[in-house]
Amino acid sequence: MASGSIHVKVSGQLQDHIQQQVGDDGLYENASEYIRALIRRDLQTRNEAWDMLQRELAPAMRAEDSEFVAVSPEDVIRRNKRR
C-alpha cells in the first residue's frame, strides 16, 4: 500500500492535548505517531463493535421464519412510546 500524507490543522485545546501526548513528557515521539495510534484504536473499536453486533444478531439469523412475530409500524411506534 502506498504511503501518503494528510495535513490537518488543529488549534486550541486539540493542539494542547496533542502537545501533551508527544515529546519528553508524552507517550509518543511525534504528532504523526499519536494520530496513527488513534486511527488504529478507532479501527479496532469499530471492528469490535461489528463483531458484537454479529454475535447479537446470530441467533435471529439462524431462527426459523415461524419464530418471528409480524408487527405493524404502529405497533413499533406504540411500543417505543412506552419506553
mmCIF file of C-alpha atoms in Angstrom, residues 6 28 32-34 36 49 72:
data_model
loop_
_atom_site.group_PDB
_atom_site.id
_atom_site.type_symbol
_atom_site.label_atom_id
_atom_site.label_comp_id
_atom_site.label_asym_id
_atom_site.label_seq_id
_atom_site.Cartn_x
_atom_site.Cartn_y
_atom_site.Cartn_z
ATOM 1 C CA ILE A 6 -2.676 14.169 5.141
ATOM 2 C CA TYR A 28 4.603 9.359 21.542
ATOM 3 C CA SER A 32 2.036 11.649 13.492
ATOM 4 C CA GLU A 33 2.737 8.651 15.708
ATOM 5 C CA TYR A 34 -0.052 9.718 18.078
ATOM 6 C CA ARG A 36 -1.744 6.832 13.743
ATOM 7 C CA ALA A 49 -18.492 -3.225 17.630
ATOM 8 C CA SER A 72 -47.107 -3.253 12.186
#
